[in-house]
Every structure is written in structure tokens, then in C-alpha cells.
Amino acid sequence: MSDPNTTFTATALQVDCHAVNGCADRAEASAQMLKQIEKLGAAIKTIDLFTLGFSGTKTKLFVLPEYFLSSFPMGESIARWQEIGAIPMDGPEYEALGKIAQNSDCFLSGNVYEIDPNFPELYFQTCFVIGPSGEVVLRYRRLISLFAPSPYDVWDKYLDLYGADAIFPVADTAIGKIGCVASEEILYPEISRCLAMRGMEILCHSTSEVGAPMLTPKEICRRARAVENMCYVVSSNTASIKGTPIPAESTGGMSKIVDYKGLVLAEAYTGETFCASAMLDMDTLRKVRKHSGMTNLLSRQPFDLYAKEYGSHTFVEPNAMLEG
């Protein structure tokens, strides 16, 4: 019998996102978010039972889409989005998500806008992983974003508070070493590579992107990141975004699981679905990573060769949002 922690099912859960942009205040927005979490809890519990009965393997990892609780700011000020769109690090939303992970004995990954009391005038877009204990075991703040603050914007203070290990965190869990990237960050190979250098085996990719039958840039990069980092990519897209003037079905489909050879193991069509589910074989992945030869891309990477060149160029200055 295989070890349930090395051979298990992962699911990229493609669900609708209900925008909070029209909510009057924090109370209304939080109530809407908690209702969404309640729906997710029931779905995850049922999917877990179904998958166990159908394939004989337990679903140990669920990945949710980008900003699945709120949608995204559409011109709101930072203060306004803090009020309606971002959640506290110790708020009821995280507590409710933790109960889902506990009740289904799984790891739960997703992406939210988050308020950090150390930066009261900002919010961050945060990818999280919650363990079966109900506790957050990984918190990654998105580093590259056109519309949201990032740790790089308050770099010196962020490093002083959280240290270098918080920039590219990898959680060493019972099912493997997990890292996260958000949405368009799949386009930037350096972020996933830094996670791989820290041992990442499973890349959780919460996204909300254009649904298309063609090979989009993000679709190409999902496969590229899996191949070049010899890892599984579990990528979850929003089924739709409801409650904004944008046509709701502009996103949809695209959720999928890619293996370390770049092969798509499972893929979702449009709508709310758990069909992007596949078995991850961590034992085989680890054996492949230990083999010598041309196909072991990670082992042949001379990282020091690139470090000096990267270090000699600055294109975007840090600390753009620090006072003064």
C-alpha cells in the first residue's frame, strides 16, 4: 500500500469569485466572504469523499483561485480596499478556512488581500497554505504586482521585521515541500526558481486569468515552470467573477495540474468544477531529481554563474512606498 503522504490527489478547485466592490462596509464584505467560505467547506468535504471512493486516494491538497474571497480593486483607494477587500491576519476568514483544512484533513492553499498591522497604511496580496492543523504554515506576499503594494515597496522595513526567509518561503510539510506564486508571477521564472532552490516540489498557483482555447502566455509558462524546476504545478483559475461590470465569464477554464515533465495531468473546462484533479507521486519525483544526466535540469544549473550579472543591474528601485 502506498504512503498517503507521498501518493495523493491534488485538486485545483475552480470556483466563482463574488466581488466585494459594491459592499457598503466591512461588515457586509466579511459576511459575503464567510458565506463563500462556508460554500467552499461543503464542496471540499464532498469532493474529498467522492475522490476517495472513486480513485482510492485521499485529496491532500486543494488550491483555490486568486482573490477568491473578494475579486480585485477597481479604482478603490488603499484605505477603501483595506476596509472591504482585505482580511486581517488573525481574522474570522482565516479561522473559517482553517476549520475546512481541519475537517477535511488537507492542505488548503489560496490567495487573498491581507492587512498586516506592521504596515497599517497598506495591504498585501498574499498566498497562503493552511495545514490539517488549521494553522497557516506558509504566507507568501506577492512580489510583482502592477496594482497592489508588495514587500519590495517597503523592502528595508519588511526584511527587518520578517527576515529573508519570508521572501521566498517554502513549507516543508508531510506531503512535500510547497511554494506559492500569484497569478502573473508565473510569467517571471526567477520567483519559481528561487522557490526551487529552497527545495520546492509543489508549486501552488492561484490565478484569475483570461480563459482561452489557445496557448496563452500564462499557459505556456505553467508548463515551463514545471519543466525547468522539476516540480508539480497546481494552478487554479476563477470560474467567473460576479458582481463587476466586466463580463463574468471572461475568466474560466485553464485550471490544471502539470507534472515535472510538463505534461498536463488534468484540466478543467469552464464553470465551477473540481475536474482539475490528479494524483501526485512524490516518491517518483524525488527519484527523478536524484538521477544524474541531461534530464536533471536542476542539478546542472550553475546558479553562481548568473548571480553576479543579476546583482550588477537594478531596474526597479526598492522602498518606493516607505515614508520619506
XYZ file of C-alpha atoms in Angstrom:
324
model
C 0.000 0.000 0.000
C 1.374 3.415 -0.995
C 2.082 6.083 1.578
C -0.880 8.534 1.545
C 1.580 11.367 2.093
C 3.659 10.554 -0.990
C 0.888 9.389 -3.331
C -2.216 11.514 -3.062
C -4.704 13.554 -5.037
C -4.361 17.301 -5.550
C -7.245 19.446 -6.779
C -7.218 22.869 -8.414
C -10.695 23.910 -7.323
C -12.175 26.231 -9.951
C -14.906 28.308 -8.304
C -16.789 31.545 -8.886
C -15.465 34.714 -7.309
C -18.021 37.140 -5.868
C -16.714 40.703 -5.921
C -16.993 42.822 -2.778
C -16.507 46.109 -4.618
C -20.139 47.075 -4.134
C -20.291 46.283 -0.427
C -21.209 49.183 1.829
C -18.773 48.422 4.628
C -16.527 45.859 6.291
C -19.402 44.031 7.960
C -21.194 43.398 4.670
C -17.992 42.362 2.899
C -16.958 39.974 5.681
C -20.410 38.373 5.747
C -20.155 37.760 1.993
C -16.671 36.278 2.377
C -17.730 33.956 5.188
C -20.677 32.766 3.108
C -18.264 31.924 0.296
C -16.017 30.028 2.723
C -18.988 28.050 4.029
C -19.828 27.017 0.467
C -16.214 26.020 -0.159
C -16.132 23.911 3.002
C -19.142 21.877 1.934
C -17.711 21.431 -1.573
C -14.275 20.348 -0.352
C -15.723 17.830 2.095
C -17.874 16.276 -0.634
C -15.106 16.288 -3.247
C -12.744 14.569 -0.812
C -15.240 11.777 -0.159
C -16.030 11.417 -3.854
C -12.381 11.244 -4.898
C -11.538 8.753 -2.167
C -14.355 6.485 -3.299
C -13.598 6.929 -6.996
C -9.804 6.638 -7.095
C -8.936 5.239 -3.683
C -6.633 8.137 -2.874
C -7.259 10.958 -0.462
C -7.218 14.568 -1.616
C -4.418 16.030 0.451
C -4.112 19.377 -1.330
C -6.739 21.851 -2.531
C -5.685 25.022 -4.336
C -8.161 27.904 -4.630
C -8.102 30.722 -7.211
C -6.600 34.155 -6.846
C -8.530 36.588 -4.588
C -11.367 34.042 -4.370
C -13.000 35.950 -1.497
C -13.039 39.459 -2.901
C -12.176 39.882 -6.588
C -9.806 42.803 -7.223
C -9.836 46.553 -6.587
C -11.295 48.593 -9.439
C -10.142 52.097 -8.609
C -10.741 51.915 -4.849
C -8.247 53.737 -2.671
C -5.920 51.721 -0.467
C -7.968 52.725 2.595
C -11.240 51.700 0.955
C -9.865 48.331 -0.193
C -8.455 47.709 3.271
C -11.984 48.173 4.596
C -13.886 45.918 2.202
C -11.410 43.766 0.281
C -8.587 42.798 2.646
C -8.753 40.454 5.616
C -6.836 40.587 8.923
C -4.061 38.080 9.515
C -5.945 36.828 12.584
C -9.476 37.450 11.310
C -12.561 35.199 11.160
C -11.940 34.399 7.489
C -8.657 32.642 8.219
C -10.264 30.880 11.176
C -13.060 29.564 8.946
C -10.571 28.435 6.281
C -8.548 26.681 8.982
C -11.625 24.695 10.002
C -12.033 23.480 6.419
C -8.466 22.155 6.426
C -9.035 20.516 9.806
C -12.358 18.940 8.884
C -11.029 17.517 5.619
C -7.518 16.706 6.908
C -5.938 18.503 3.977
C -3.644 21.309 2.980
C -5.536 24.319 1.666
C -3.859 26.968 -0.488
C -5.315 30.188 -1.833
C -4.801 33.886 -2.345
C -6.306 36.898 -0.547
C -5.743 40.569 0.064
C -4.421 40.863 3.600
C -3.920 43.539 6.240
C -0.635 43.459 8.150
C -0.635 45.507 11.384
C 3.044 46.275 10.810
C 2.062 48.205 7.669
C -1.234 49.862 8.656
C -1.372 52.117 5.590
C -1.042 49.258 3.071
C -2.356 45.833 2.199
C -0.590 42.895 0.573
C -1.752 40.237 -1.838
C -0.964 37.048 -0.006
C -0.763 33.399 -0.988
C -1.253 31.071 1.958
C -1.074 27.397 2.793
C -3.092 26.133 5.753
C -2.246 22.718 7.169
C -4.524 19.996 8.549
C -3.990 21.513 11.996
C -5.867 24.589 10.823
C -2.773 26.785 11.171
C -1.184 28.859 8.414
C 2.075 27.076 7.541
C 3.089 29.377 4.679
C 2.446 33.027 3.928
C 3.885 34.442 0.700
C 3.352 38.099 -0.190
C 3.183 38.731 -3.927
C 6.395 40.431 -5.071
C 5.436 41.680 -8.533
C 2.127 43.475 -8.957
C 1.013 46.401 -11.082
C -1.870 47.433 -8.832
C -1.042 46.332 -5.275
C 1.758 47.124 -2.790
C 4.446 44.486 -2.359
C 7.169 43.746 0.186
C 9.659 45.236 -2.259
C 7.912 48.601 -1.905
C 8.769 48.613 1.813
C 11.830 46.425 1.468
C 14.083 47.513 4.310
C 11.349 47.518 6.921
C 9.919 44.224 5.652
C 13.300 42.493 5.895
C 13.856 43.906 9.378
C 10.508 42.513 10.527
C 10.339 39.155 8.769
C 13.806 38.290 7.526
C 14.987 36.955 4.189
C 13.273 33.576 4.651
C 9.871 35.257 4.366
C 10.534 36.494 0.831
C 10.607 33.102 -0.901
C 9.043 30.807 1.717
C 8.789 27.048 1.203
C 6.775 24.966 3.652
C 8.260 21.546 4.461
C 5.056 19.569 5.007
C 4.004 15.968 5.376
C 3.054 15.824 1.677
C 6.083 17.646 0.316
C 7.777 20.995 0.067
C 5.223 23.572 -1.039
C 5.733 27.035 -2.526
C 3.299 29.573 -3.977
C 3.141 32.199 -6.683
C 0.253 34.505 -7.552
C -1.326 34.991 -10.957
C 1.037 36.721 -13.406
C 4.055 35.805 -11.286
C 4.052 32.515 -13.198
C 5.457 34.645 -16.056
C 8.577 35.547 -14.050
C 10.863 32.490 -13.906
C 13.079 33.920 -11.167
C 10.380 33.680 -8.483
C 9.645 29.999 -9.041
C 13.356 29.303 -9.428
C 14.136 30.884 -6.062
C 11.496 28.615 -4.524
C 13.012 25.594 -6.284
C 16.446 26.481 -4.917
C 14.848 26.281 -1.475
C 13.571 22.772 -2.214
C 10.057 23.431 -3.562
C 8.419 20.312 -5.036
C 4.834 21.521 -5.464
C 4.068 24.988 -6.815
C 0.596 26.254 -5.903
C -0.533 28.834 -8.446
C -3.652 30.809 -7.555
C -4.693 32.777 -10.617
C -7.541 34.723 -12.170
C -6.872 34.964 -15.847
C -8.388 35.121 -19.290
C -9.956 31.836 -20.336
C -8.961 30.841 -23.866
C -8.664 27.704 -26.018
C -5.241 28.839 -27.242
C -1.839 28.717 -25.596
C -1.831 31.937 -23.600
C 1.408 33.282 -22.077
C 0.442 32.033 -18.615
C -0.480 28.643 -20.052
C 2.923 28.324 -21.689
C 4.663 29.421 -18.509
C 2.805 26.943 -16.286
C 4.420 24.163 -18.257
C 7.777 25.896 -18.476
C 7.956 26.442 -14.701
C 7.138 22.751 -14.119
C 9.836 21.541 -16.511
C 12.650 23.898 -15.544
C 12.083 23.428 -11.806
C 11.220 19.715 -11.973
C 8.112 20.211 -9.872
C 4.350 19.770 -9.916
C 2.312 22.895 -10.697
C -1.221 23.009 -9.308
C -2.892 26.016 -10.932
C -6.406 27.157 -10.013
C -8.303 29.782 -12.016
C -11.542 31.579 -11.161
C -14.599 30.079 -12.842
C -16.084 33.565 -13.193
C -16.026 36.929 -11.455
C -19.518 38.029 -10.489
C -20.560 41.470 -9.338
C -18.437 43.735 -11.546
C -19.176 45.465 -14.875
C -16.679 43.135 -16.576
C -18.383 40.170 -18.341
C -18.420 37.459 -15.692
C -17.193 34.634 -17.923
C -14.047 36.441 -19.073
C -12.118 34.108 -16.814
C -12.855 30.400 -16.676
C -11.248 27.121 -17.583
C -7.435 26.954 -17.538
C -7.196 25.271 -14.103
C -4.854 22.349 -14.375
C -2.171 20.167 -12.852
C 1.159 19.859 -14.657
C 3.843 17.333 -13.809
C 7.612 17.768 -13.774
C 7.867 16.763 -17.453
C 5.434 19.494 -18.481
C 2.608 17.016 -19.073
C -0.901 18.171 -18.204
C -2.284 15.513 -15.871
C -5.746 17.057 -15.520
C -7.510 20.136 -16.842
C -10.789 21.900 -16.106
C -13.292 23.147 -18.629
C -15.396 26.212 -17.847
C -17.636 26.753 -14.824
C -17.294 25.683 -11.218
C -15.552 22.321 -11.233
C -13.104 20.058 -9.436
C -12.117 18.223 -12.637
C -8.576 19.580 -12.445
C -7.679 16.768 -10.035
C -4.765 14.383 -10.368
C -2.585 12.038 -8.372
C 0.827 13.346 -7.340
C 3.599 10.774 -6.951
C 6.195 12.416 -4.762
C 8.415 9.324 -4.486
C 8.928 9.225 -8.256
C 9.536 12.975 -8.414
C 12.237 12.694 -5.773
C 13.888 9.755 -7.542
C 13.935 11.707 -10.821
C 15.509 14.672 -9.066
C 18.297 12.428 -7.775
C 19.150 10.868 -11.136
C 22.210 12.209 -12.894
C 22.116 13.006 -16.575
C 20.920 15.543 -19.092
C 17.265 15.481 -17.993
C 18.076 16.523 -14.417
C 17.895 20.222 -15.159
C 18.149 21.397 -11.566
C 21.359 19.502 -10.851
C 23.057 21.054 -13.878
C 22.248 24.683 -13.083
C 25.328 26.829 -12.285
C 23.425 29.393 -10.212
C 26.576 31.250 -9.195
C 27.185 31.944 -12.871
C 24.092 34.157 -13.007
C 24.280 35.739 -9.563
C 26.919 38.362 -10.391
C 25.080 39.501 -13.518
C 21.774 39.857 -11.684
C 23.487 41.678 -8.849
C 25.061 44.252 -11.167
C 21.755 45.595 -12.515
C 18.878 47.489 -10.902
C 15.757 48.201 -12.947
C 13.176 48.793 -10.193
C 14.276 50.509 -7.001
C 13.102 49.126 -3.620
C 11.369 51.061 -0.824
C 9.105 53.083 -3.133
C 6.343 53.205 -0.508
C 8.331 53.756 2.667
C 7.685 57.084 4.362
C 10.174 59.696 3.227
